[in-house]
Each structure stands twice: as structure tokens, then as C-alpha cells.
Amino acid sequence: MKLQKSSLCIILIIIGLLSTITQSIRFELESGHTKCIAEDIKSNSMTVGHYSIVNPNEGQPLPETHKITLRVTSAYGNSYHAAENVQSGQFAFQAVEAGDYMACFFAIDHQPPLKISIEFDWRTGVAAKDWSNIAKKGSVDAMEYELKKLADTITSIHEEMFYLREREREMQELNRATNSRMAWLSFLSLFICLSVAGMQIWHLKSFFEKKKLI
């Protein structure tokens, strides 16, 4: 019984830490300006995002001046989401390319300038799953729910480790290729310097011989 309680505590602590990582962020954007947020996403990972403008006057409709444009692009410039002059929205897609994905917010220009507060929640991998719906649909108890969530978290960490290992291998290959090129460049530079020095010596020797100085 004590072992089950300690295991449950560990599970809750881990999930609590994960939940703090995936909390939404709030930031301010001045009209006529752009702000971009980057997220490193693995290939074949699910990602979801929710964004909305925070109403400066609660209980009243949002002003027409409070509108934003959002574009989500991959590291290779491919567009995955685009919305213009909206006050809220969401996106969801499965990443085909690995790398840094950019979510760029743009506030329409306004005179005089104003600041817009934006609430943005961007989740990837295991954090992108709607666990509340899974718990309702599966009719599982609290322990099974936490264990299932933990199992998916472990799987995500395992995949992340393989992804980082692959990135490390690519970086090592790049370093080896760079070192090899630098070595060849050093030999080429040394050869050119020696050739120039030899030509200078030959030229000076010929000059002095013509002048009968040697």
C-alpha cells in the first residue's frame, strides 16, 4: 500500500512538472509590430496551438482595433497555418519536417499606437493530447489515467533521446567534414605561401644576376 502511494506521488510530481512546462504564455504586442515565437518540433510530432486577444475591458466586446495576423512556418519556410485580422483562433498539424517552427504575430497598424495582450498556448508531442477527453472516453480511474499519461510521457522522452542522438550524430559528421576541409585549406595555404616565397627568391636571384651583384 505504501509502495502504491509513493508511486502515485512520483507520478503526480512528474505530471505536475510537465504541466508547468506546457502552461500558456501571455505577451504584449504593439500595433504595427511583429513578434515571433519559436518551438523545436520533431518530425511526425503532433502540435496544437490556441491564441486569443485578452479583452482589456471585461464584460464588453473586443474593440475592432484589436486584431492580429498569425503565420506558422517551418524551418524550411513552409506555411502550416495562416490567419489574418482575427481576434482568436487555433491550429493543429503533424510536423513533417524537424526543426524550429516559428509562430509570428503581427498587429495591424493603428494611430495612436496601442498595445495588445495575447494569450498563446502551444503544445507539442504528449502535451498536445487532450487527456481530459481520453479519460472521459476511456472511463478509466484516476490511477490508470495517470499511468497512461506517464507511459506516453516516457515514450515521448524516449523518442526525444533518439532525436537528440541523431542530431548529435549529424553535428559530429558536420564537424568532421569541417575539420577535413580546414586541413585541406591549411595545406593549400601553406603550398601557396611556399610557392610565392620560391618565386620571390627566384625573381630576386635573377635580378641580382642581371645586375651582376652576385
Tab-separated table of C-alpha atoms in Angstrom:
chain	number	residue	atom	x	y	z
A	1	MET	CA	0.000	0.000	0.000
A	2	LYS	CA	2.837	2.359	0.881
A	3	LEU	CA	4.558	1.466	-2.390
A	4	GLN	CA	1.420	2.324	-4.359
A	5	LYS	CA	1.097	5.657	-2.558
A	6	SER	CA	4.747	6.543	-3.181
A	7	SER	CA	4.418	5.551	-6.859
A	8	LEU	CA	1.309	7.684	-7.197
A	9	CYS	CA	3.118	10.628	-5.589
A	10	ILE	CA	6.025	10.275	-8.014
A	11	ILE	CA	3.618	10.139	-10.956
A	12	LEU	CA	1.770	13.229	-9.773
A	13	ILE	CA	5.041	15.122	-9.239
A	14	ILE	CA	6.285	14.281	-12.749
A	15	ILE	CA	2.986	15.244	-14.335
A	16	GLY	CA	2.894	18.396	-12.258
A	17	LEU	CA	6.316	19.356	-13.570
A	18	LEU	CA	5.240	18.610	-17.125
A	19	SER	CA	2.108	20.684	-16.727
A	20	THR	CA	4.169	23.697	-15.674
A	21	ILE	CA	6.233	23.345	-18.833
A	22	THR	CA	3.164	23.425	-21.059
A	23	GLN	CA	1.424	26.424	-19.481
A	24	SER	CA	0.263	29.131	-21.842
A	25	ILE	CA	2.148	32.394	-22.152
A	26	ARG	CA	0.910	35.958	-22.293
A	27	PHE	CA	2.759	38.763	-24.034
A	28	GLU	CA	2.146	42.259	-25.339
A	29	LEU	CA	2.348	43.271	-28.988
A	30	GLU	CA	2.435	46.862	-30.160
A	31	SER	CA	0.361	47.806	-33.195
A	32	GLY	CA	2.335	47.766	-36.425
A	33	HIS	CA	4.936	45.391	-34.994
A	34	THR	CA	5.681	41.673	-35.263
A	35	LYS	CA	6.688	39.185	-32.588
A	36	CYS	CA	7.790	35.612	-33.327
A	37	ILE	CA	7.910	32.591	-31.027
A	38	ALA	CA	9.982	29.515	-31.915
A	39	GLU	CA	9.309	25.911	-30.963
A	40	ASP	CA	11.636	22.993	-31.701
A	41	ILE	CA	9.423	20.187	-33.037
A	42	LYS	CA	10.415	16.690	-34.095
A	43	SER	CA	9.177	15.182	-37.333
A	44	ASN	CA	5.870	13.274	-37.135
A	45	SER	CA	5.014	15.038	-33.856
A	46	MET	CA	1.540	16.404	-33.239
A	47	THR	CA	1.317	20.068	-32.304
A	48	VAL	CA	-1.658	22.231	-31.346
A	49	GLY	CA	-1.923	25.915	-30.593
A	50	HIS	CA	-4.575	28.232	-29.212
A	51	TYR	CA	-4.316	32.011	-29.303
A	52	SER	CA	-6.623	34.834	-28.327
A	53	ILE	CA	-6.516	38.537	-27.602
A	54	VAL	CA	-7.048	39.426	-23.951
A	55	ASN	CA	-10.007	41.759	-23.588
A	56	PRO	CA	-8.830	44.986	-21.920
A	57	ASN	CA	-12.415	45.719	-20.862
A	58	GLU	CA	-14.010	42.655	-19.308
A	59	GLY	CA	-17.702	42.274	-19.963
A	60	GLN	CA	-17.544	44.304	-23.174
A	61	PRO	CA	-16.865	43.271	-26.786
A	62	LEU	CA	-13.306	43.478	-28.048
A	63	PRO	CA	-12.542	46.735	-29.888
A	64	GLU	CA	-12.261	46.486	-33.667
A	65	THR	CA	-8.709	47.796	-33.386
A	66	HIS	CA	-7.672	44.639	-31.509
A	67	LYS	CA	-6.934	42.247	-34.367
A	68	ILE	CA	-3.865	40.214	-35.236
A	69	THR	CA	-2.397	38.209	-38.085
A	70	LEU	CA	-0.643	34.903	-37.396
A	71	ARG	CA	1.555	32.739	-39.594
A	72	VAL	CA	3.121	29.444	-38.534
A	73	THR	CA	6.019	28.273	-40.693
A	74	SER	CA	8.608	25.515	-40.553
A	75	ALA	CA	12.380	25.905	-40.539
A	76	TYR	CA	12.278	25.489	-44.331
A	77	GLY	CA	9.711	28.256	-44.817
A	78	ASN	CA	6.687	26.030	-45.441
A	79	SER	CA	3.431	27.507	-44.140
A	80	TYR	CA	1.312	25.399	-41.779
A	81	HIS	CA	-1.190	27.990	-40.569
A	82	ALA	CA	-2.253	31.476	-41.615
A	83	ALA	CA	-4.948	33.737	-40.194
A	84	GLU	CA	-5.471	37.420	-40.947
A	85	ASN	CA	-7.238	40.092	-38.893
A	86	VAL	CA	-8.606	37.734	-36.252
A	87	GLN	CA	-9.139	38.048	-32.522
A	88	SER	CA	-8.674	34.368	-31.670
A	89	GLY	CA	-8.032	31.044	-33.319
A	90	GLN	CA	-6.317	27.704	-33.156
A	91	PHE	CA	-4.187	25.410	-35.273
A	92	ALA	CA	-3.237	21.752	-35.257
A	93	PHE	CA	-0.958	19.794	-37.553
A	94	GLN	CA	1.520	16.947	-37.650
A	95	ALA	CA	5.035	18.181	-38.273
A	96	VAL	CA	6.574	16.698	-41.400
A	97	GLU	CA	9.908	18.463	-41.003
A	98	ALA	CA	12.056	18.547	-37.885
A	99	GLY	CA	13.436	21.839	-36.633
A	100	ASP	CA	12.392	25.221	-35.272
A	101	TYR	CA	8.840	26.217	-36.168
A	102	MET	CA	8.009	29.921	-35.992
A	103	ALA	CA	4.694	31.448	-34.943
A	104	CYS	CA	4.792	35.116	-35.958
A	105	PHE	CA	2.128	37.510	-34.662
A	106	PHE	CA	1.515	40.844	-36.379
A	107	ALA	CA	-0.775	43.575	-35.043
A	108	ILE	CA	-2.416	45.850	-37.580
A	109	ASP	CA	-1.133	49.410	-37.582
A	110	HIS	CA	-3.091	51.929	-35.562
A	111	GLN	CA	-2.743	55.599	-34.710
A	112	PRO	CA	-2.129	56.379	-31.954
A	113	PRO	CA	-0.142	53.167	-31.255
A	114	LEU	CA	-1.689	50.702	-28.830
A	115	LYS	CA	-0.555	47.518	-27.111
A	116	ILE	CA	-2.442	44.242	-27.427
A	117	SER	CA	-2.160	41.451	-24.861
A	118	ILE	CA	-2.165	37.981	-26.416
A	119	GLU	CA	-2.696	34.636	-24.704
A	120	PHE	CA	-0.849	31.849	-26.534
A	121	ASP	CA	-0.798	28.135	-25.701
A	122	TRP	CA	1.457	25.975	-27.904
A	123	ARG	CA	1.840	22.278	-27.113
A	124	THR	CA	3.702	19.504	-28.897
A	125	GLY	CA	4.113	15.769	-28.501
A	126	VAL	CA	2.484	14.172	-25.478
A	127	ALA	CA	1.437	17.587	-24.152
A	128	ALA	CA	-0.701	18.119	-27.267
A	129	LYS	CA	-3.097	15.312	-26.348
A	130	ASP	CA	-6.448	16.145	-24.806
A	131	TRP	CA	-6.142	13.979	-21.712
A	132	SER	CA	-9.451	15.065	-20.228
A	133	ASN	CA	-11.318	13.661	-23.246
A	134	ILE	CA	-9.241	10.481	-23.132
A	135	ALA	CA	-10.185	9.976	-19.509
A	136	LYS	CA	-13.878	10.542	-20.248
A	137	LYS	CA	-13.991	8.316	-23.323
A	138	GLY	CA	-11.987	5.511	-21.776
A	139	SER	CA	-13.885	5.514	-18.480
A	140	VAL	CA	-10.633	4.847	-16.645
A	141	ASP	CA	-9.993	5.554	-12.999
A	142	ALA	CA	-7.514	8.117	-11.717
A	143	MET	CA	-4.616	5.685	-11.344
A	144	GLU	CA	-4.967	4.262	-14.869
A	145	TYR	CA	-5.345	7.778	-16.208
A	146	GLU	CA	-2.087	8.931	-14.603
A	147	LEU	CA	-0.258	5.756	-15.648
A	148	LYS	CA	-1.398	6.123	-19.251
A	149	LYS	CA	-0.294	9.736	-19.275
A	150	LEU	CA	3.047	8.781	-17.729
A	151	ALA	CA	3.543	5.987	-20.288
A	152	ASP	CA	3.029	8.428	-23.143
A	153	THR	CA	5.408	10.864	-21.457
A	154	ILE	CA	8.093	8.179	-21.183
A	155	THR	CA	7.579	7.268	-24.839
A	156	SER	CA	7.937	10.913	-25.785
A	157	ILE	CA	11.154	11.222	-23.743
A	158	HIS	CA	12.484	8.034	-25.362
A	159	GLU	CA	11.781	9.412	-28.838
A	160	GLU	CA	13.355	12.721	-27.828
A	161	MET	CA	16.535	10.902	-26.772
A	162	PHE	CA	16.770	9.175	-30.167
A	163	TYR	CA	16.109	12.503	-31.874
A	164	LEU	CA	18.879	14.222	-29.891
A	165	ARG	CA	21.228	11.314	-30.599
A	166	GLU	CA	20.529	11.663	-34.318
A	167	ARG	CA	21.139	15.410	-34.134
A	168	GLU	CA	24.398	14.769	-32.285
A	169	ARG	CA	25.498	12.315	-34.981
A	170	GLU	CA	24.729	14.881	-37.680
A	171	MET	CA	26.719	17.528	-35.806
A	172	GLN	CA	29.677	15.153	-35.418
A	173	GLU	CA	29.636	14.409	-39.152
A	174	LEU	CA	29.469	18.132	-39.865
A	175	ASN	CA	32.413	18.776	-37.521
A	176	ARG	CA	34.464	16.027	-39.160
A	177	ALA	CA	33.707	17.393	-42.624
A	178	THR	CA	34.578	20.924	-41.489
A	179	ASN	CA	37.857	19.786	-39.911
A	180	SER	CA	38.779	17.887	-43.073
A	181	ARG	CA	38.103	20.934	-45.234
A	182	MET	CA	40.076	23.164	-42.873
A	183	ALA	CA	43.030	20.742	-43.044
A	184	TRP	CA	42.990	20.794	-46.850
A	185	LEU	CA	42.673	24.581	-46.797
A	186	SER	CA	45.674	24.820	-44.452
A	187	PHE	CA	47.788	22.621	-46.748
A	188	LEU	CA	46.686	24.656	-49.763
A	189	SER	CA	47.531	27.930	-47.996
A	190	LEU	CA	50.947	26.565	-46.992
A	191	PHE	CA	51.622	25.403	-50.564
A	192	ILE	CA	50.654	28.809	-51.974
A	193	CYS	CA	52.861	30.623	-49.431
A	194	LEU	CA	55.847	28.385	-50.208
A	195	SER	CA	55.265	28.801	-53.949
A	196	VAL	CA	55.110	32.588	-53.649
A	197	ALA	CA	58.240	32.612	-51.475
A	198	GLY	CA	60.075	30.414	-54.009
A	199	MET	CA	59.038	32.665	-56.886
A	200	GLN	CA	60.207	35.744	-54.978
A	201	ILE	CA	63.594	34.143	-54.263
A	202	TRP	CA	63.947	33.115	-57.916
A	203	HIS	CA	62.977	36.608	-59.089
A	204	LEU	CA	65.451	38.302	-56.728
A	205	LYS	CA	68.217	35.905	-57.722
A	206	SER	CA	67.574	36.579	-61.420
A	207	PHE	CA	67.519	40.333	-60.771
A	208	PHE	CA	70.832	40.302	-58.889
A	209	GLU	CA	72.454	38.108	-61.554
A	210	LYS	CA	71.400	40.534	-64.288
A	211	LYS	CA	72.811	43.419	-62.283
A	212	LYS	CA	75.947	41.326	-61.708
A	213	LEU	CA	75.627	41.839	-57.986
A	214	ILE	CA	76.171	38.146	-57.279
